[in-house]
Coordinates of C-alpha atoms in Angstrom, one line a residue:
M1 CA -53.3 -35.0 -26.4
T2 CA -53.1 -36.2 -22.1
E3 CA -50.8 -35.4 -19.8
E4 CA -49.0 -38.0 -20.2
K5 CA -48.0 -37.4 -23.6
R6 CA -46.5 -33.7 -23.1
A7 CA -44.4 -34.7 -20.2
V8 CA -42.6 -36.8 -23.1
G9 CA -39.0 -34.5 -24.2
R10 CA -39.7 -32.2 -21.0
P11 CA -35.7 -31.8 -19.6
P12 CA -35.3 -33.6 -16.4
R13 CA -36.7 -31.4 -13.3
I14 CA -33.7 -30.3 -11.1
E15 CA -33.6 -28.4 -7.8
K16 CA -31.8 -26.3 -5.9
R17 CA -30.9 -28.4 -3.2
Q18 CA -29.2 -30.6 -5.6
I19 CA -27.6 -28.5 -7.9
V20 CA -25.3 -27.2 -4.5
D21 CA -24.4 -31.0 -3.2
V22 CA -23.3 -31.6 -6.6
A23 CA -21.1 -28.3 -6.9
R24 CA -19.7 -28.9 -2.5
R25 CA -19.2 -32.1 -3.9
I26 CA -16.7 -31.0 -7.3
I27 CA -15.2 -28.4 -4.8
Q28 CA -14.6 -31.1 -2.6
E29 CA -13.3 -33.9 -4.6
E30 CA -11.2 -31.4 -6.9
G31 CA -11.0 -27.6 -5.9
V32 CA -12.8 -24.3 -6.8
G33 CA -11.0 -24.2 -10.5
A34 CA -13.1 -27.5 -11.8
L35 CA -15.9 -26.0 -10.8
S36 CA -18.6 -24.2 -13.8
M37 CA -21.7 -23.8 -14.2
R38 CA -21.6 -26.1 -17.3
R39 CA -20.0 -28.5 -15.1
V40 CA -22.6 -28.4 -13.0
A41 CA -25.2 -28.1 -16.0
K42 CA -24.0 -31.5 -16.5
E43 CA -23.6 -33.3 -14.2
V44 CA -27.6 -32.5 -12.8
G45 CA -28.3 -34.2 -16.1
A46 CA -29.8 -29.8 -17.1
T47 CA -28.5 -26.6 -19.5
P48 CA -26.7 -24.6 -18.2
M49 CA -29.0 -21.9 -18.9
A50 CA -31.2 -24.7 -16.8
L51 CA -29.2 -23.7 -13.5
Y52 CA -29.5 -19.7 -14.3
H53 CA -33.4 -20.3 -13.3
H54 CA -31.7 -21.4 -10.1
V55 CA -28.9 -19.7 -9.1
R56 CA -27.9 -16.4 -10.9
D57 CA -24.3 -16.7 -11.6
K58 CA -21.1 -19.0 -9.7
D59 CA -19.9 -16.3 -7.1
E60 CA -24.2 -16.9 -5.6
L61 CA -23.6 -21.2 -6.2
L62 CA -20.0 -20.7 -4.2
M63 CA -22.2 -19.0 -1.5
L64 CA -24.8 -21.1 -1.3
T65 CA -22.0 -24.6 -1.8
L66 CA -21.2 -22.5 2.2
S67 CA -25.1 -21.9 3.3
G68 CA -25.7 -23.3 6.4
M69 CA -22.4 -25.4 7.3
A70 CA -21.1 -23.8 10.1
E71 CA -24.6 -24.2 12.3
T72 CA -23.6 -27.9 11.7
F73 CA -21.2 -27.1 14.1
A74 CA -22.2 -26.4 18.2
R75 CA -20.7 -22.9 19.3
P76 CA -18.4 -24.2 22.5
A77 CA -19.3 -22.0 26.0
L78 CA -16.9 -19.2 26.2
P79 CA -15.4 -18.1 28.6
E80 CA -17.5 -14.7 30.2
H81 CA -13.3 -12.5 30.5
P82 CA -13.2 -11.1 26.4
R83 CA -9.2 -11.8 26.1
D84 CA -10.7 -15.0 26.8
R85 CA -13.7 -15.1 24.8
V86 CA -11.2 -14.1 21.6
L87 CA -8.8 -16.8 21.8
A88 CA -11.4 -19.7 21.9
T89 CA -13.3 -17.9 19.4
A90 CA -10.3 -17.9 17.4
V91 CA -9.9 -21.3 17.8
H92 CA -12.9 -22.5 17.1
M93 CA -12.7 -20.8 13.8
H94 CA -9.4 -22.8 13.4
A95 CA -10.9 -26.1 14.6
I96 CA -14.3 -26.0 12.5
L97 CA -12.5 -25.2 9.2
S98 CA -9.3 -28.1 10.0
E99 CA -12.2 -30.6 9.8
V100 CA -13.9 -29.0 6.1
D101 CA -11.0 -27.2 4.6
W102 CA -12.9 -27.2 1.2
V103 CA -14.1 -24.2 2.8
V104 CA -11.1 -22.2 3.4
D105 CA -10.9 -22.8 -0.6
V106 CA -14.1 -20.7 -1.1
L107 CA -13.8 -18.3 1.4
S108 CA -10.0 -17.7 -0.4
L109 CA -11.8 -15.9 -3.2
G110 CA -12.1 -13.2 -1.3
D111 CA -15.9 -11.2 0.1
L112 CA -17.6 -15.2 0.8
T113 CA -18.5 -15.9 3.2
D114 CA -20.8 -17.9 5.5
K115 CA -23.2 -15.6 6.9
G116 CA -23.9 -18.0 9.8
A117 CA -20.3 -17.9 10.8
L118 CA -20.7 -14.1 11.3
W119 CA -21.3 -14.5 15.2
M120 CA -17.1 -14.8 15.4
P121 CA -16.0 -11.6 13.6
E122 CA -18.9 -10.3 15.4
E123 CA -17.9 -11.5 19.2
I124 CA -14.1 -11.5 18.1
I125 CA -14.9 -7.5 17.2
D126 CA -17.3 -7.0 20.4
S127 CA -15.0 -8.6 22.1
A128 CA -11.4 -7.4 21.1
I129 CA -13.7 -3.7 22.0
A130 CA -14.7 -4.8 25.4
C131 CA -10.4 -5.2 26.2
G132 CA -9.5 -1.7 25.3
L133 CA -9.1 -1.8 21.7
S134 CA -11.4 0.9 19.6
P135 CA -13.7 -0.5 17.2
E136 CA -10.7 -0.1 13.6
A137 CA -8.3 -1.4 16.0
A138 CA -11.2 -4.3 16.4
I139 CA -11.1 -4.7 13.2
H140 CA -7.6 -4.8 12.2
A141 CA -7.1 -7.7 15.7
Y142 CA -10.0 -9.7 13.6
R143 CA -8.5 -9.9 10.2
T144 CA -4.9 -10.7 11.7
I145 CA -6.3 -13.4 13.5
W146 CA -7.8 -14.6 10.3
Y147 CA -4.7 -14.4 8.2
V148 CA -2.8 -16.4 10.8
V149 CA -5.9 -19.2 11.0
H150 CA -6.1 -19.4 7.1
G151 CA -2.6 -19.0 7.0
A152 CA -2.2 -22.7 8.9
L153 CA -4.6 -24.5 7.3
V154 CA -3.6 -23.3 4.0
F155 CA 0.5 -24.9 4.7
R156 CA -1.9 -27.4 6.5
R157 CA -3.3 -29.0 3.3
A158 CA 0.0 -28.0 1.8
D159 CA 1.9 -30.6 3.9
A160 CA -1.0 -33.1 3.5
R161 CA -0.2 -33.5 0.2
R162 CA 3.8 -33.8 0.1
A163 CA 2.9 -36.6 2.4
A164 CA 0.8 -38.0 0.4
D165 CA 4.0 -37.7 -1.8
P166 CA 5.9 -39.9 -0.3
A167 CA 8.8 -40.3 -3.4
R168 CA 9.1 -36.1 -3.7
K169 CA 12.1 -35.1 -2.7
P170 CA 11.7 -31.4 -0.6
F171 CA 13.2 -27.8 -1.7
F172 CA 13.1 -27.0 2.3
P173 CA 15.2 -27.5 4.6
A174 CA 17.5 -28.7 2.6
L175 CA 18.3 -26.7 0.5
V176 CA 19.7 -25.0 3.7
T177 CA 23.3 -25.9 4.0
P178 CA 27.1 -25.4 6.1
D179 CA 28.1 -23.3 3.4
D180 CA 24.9 -21.1 4.0
A181 CA 26.0 -20.8 7.8
G182 CA 27.4 -16.8 7.2
E183 CA 25.0 -15.5 5.5
L184 CA 22.1 -17.6 7.4
P185 CA 22.9 -18.7 10.8
R186 CA 19.8 -19.2 12.1
L187 CA 18.6 -21.0 9.4
S188 CA 21.9 -23.1 8.6
A189 CA 21.7 -24.2 12.2
L190 CA 18.1 -24.7 13.3
A191 CA 17.9 -27.5 9.1
D192 CA 18.0 -30.5 10.7
R193 CA 15.6 -30.2 13.9
W194 CA 13.2 -28.0 11.2
E195 CA 10.5 -30.7 10.4
E196 CA 11.0 -31.9 13.9
V197 CA 10.3 -28.5 15.1
T198 CA 7.8 -28.0 12.8
A199 CA 5.7 -31.1 14.0
D200 CA 4.4 -29.8 17.2
Y201 CA 3.6 -26.4 15.8
D202 CA 0.9 -25.5 17.9
V203 CA -1.8 -23.2 16.4
A204 CA -4.3 -22.9 19.6
A205 CA -0.3 -21.4 21.1
Q206 CA 0.4 -19.3 18.8
L207 CA -2.9 -17.5 18.4
A208 CA -2.8 -17.4 22.4
A209 CA 0.4 -15.1 21.5
V210 CA -1.2 -13.9 18.8
V211 CA -4.6 -12.5 20.6
D212 CA -2.4 -11.2 23.4
G213 CA -0.3 -9.4 21.2
L214 CA -2.7 -7.5 19.3
L215 CA -5.1 -7.1 22.5
G216 CA -2.3 -5.1 24.1
R217 CA -2.8 -2.3 21.9
T218 CA -4.8 0.1 23.9
R219 CA -7.0 3.2 22.3
A220 CA -5.6 6.8 20.7

């Protein structure tokens, strides 16, 4: 039997890079919820079992979609003062995730991350300690900064989805009426200007306020 005849009927050869590229495209176009080993296997022309020879499980596949993403962005030149380094790193974190916002969905799953991005929490924690925080307080400060960055990106995506459907009527602040002035005086007074004011939201400026508040704490 010739080598050519033995090759007949063999499943197509797949590479890990091909699997990761397909998984990343699915997440970018449809979200994390659309990703499954079965879906990826179908798109690369293989069986789910064949995928497990390359990828242990869905979590590992998600980790692989993140791998190397941070390295595609140049690190910023950081200032000398540790407070300014914390802020510059936080702003950079927000900026790069704004460009690859599908990554936010993957990071939302918990402990998944890109090892190449770990210089950012390292820099924030180290600089926070240099500002006088204890290591424990520095970790908490980093987590708070991450919550602000993540939350801003989640709402940014929600705003984009709403903007893509102009026929959709917003529930807030429209549900606040003058009749609510007694119970909700501030919201009632600001309801008409809410969209105008929030449109001017400056993430960098708000992160600066958060950083200053966090670094204002000292060692116990």
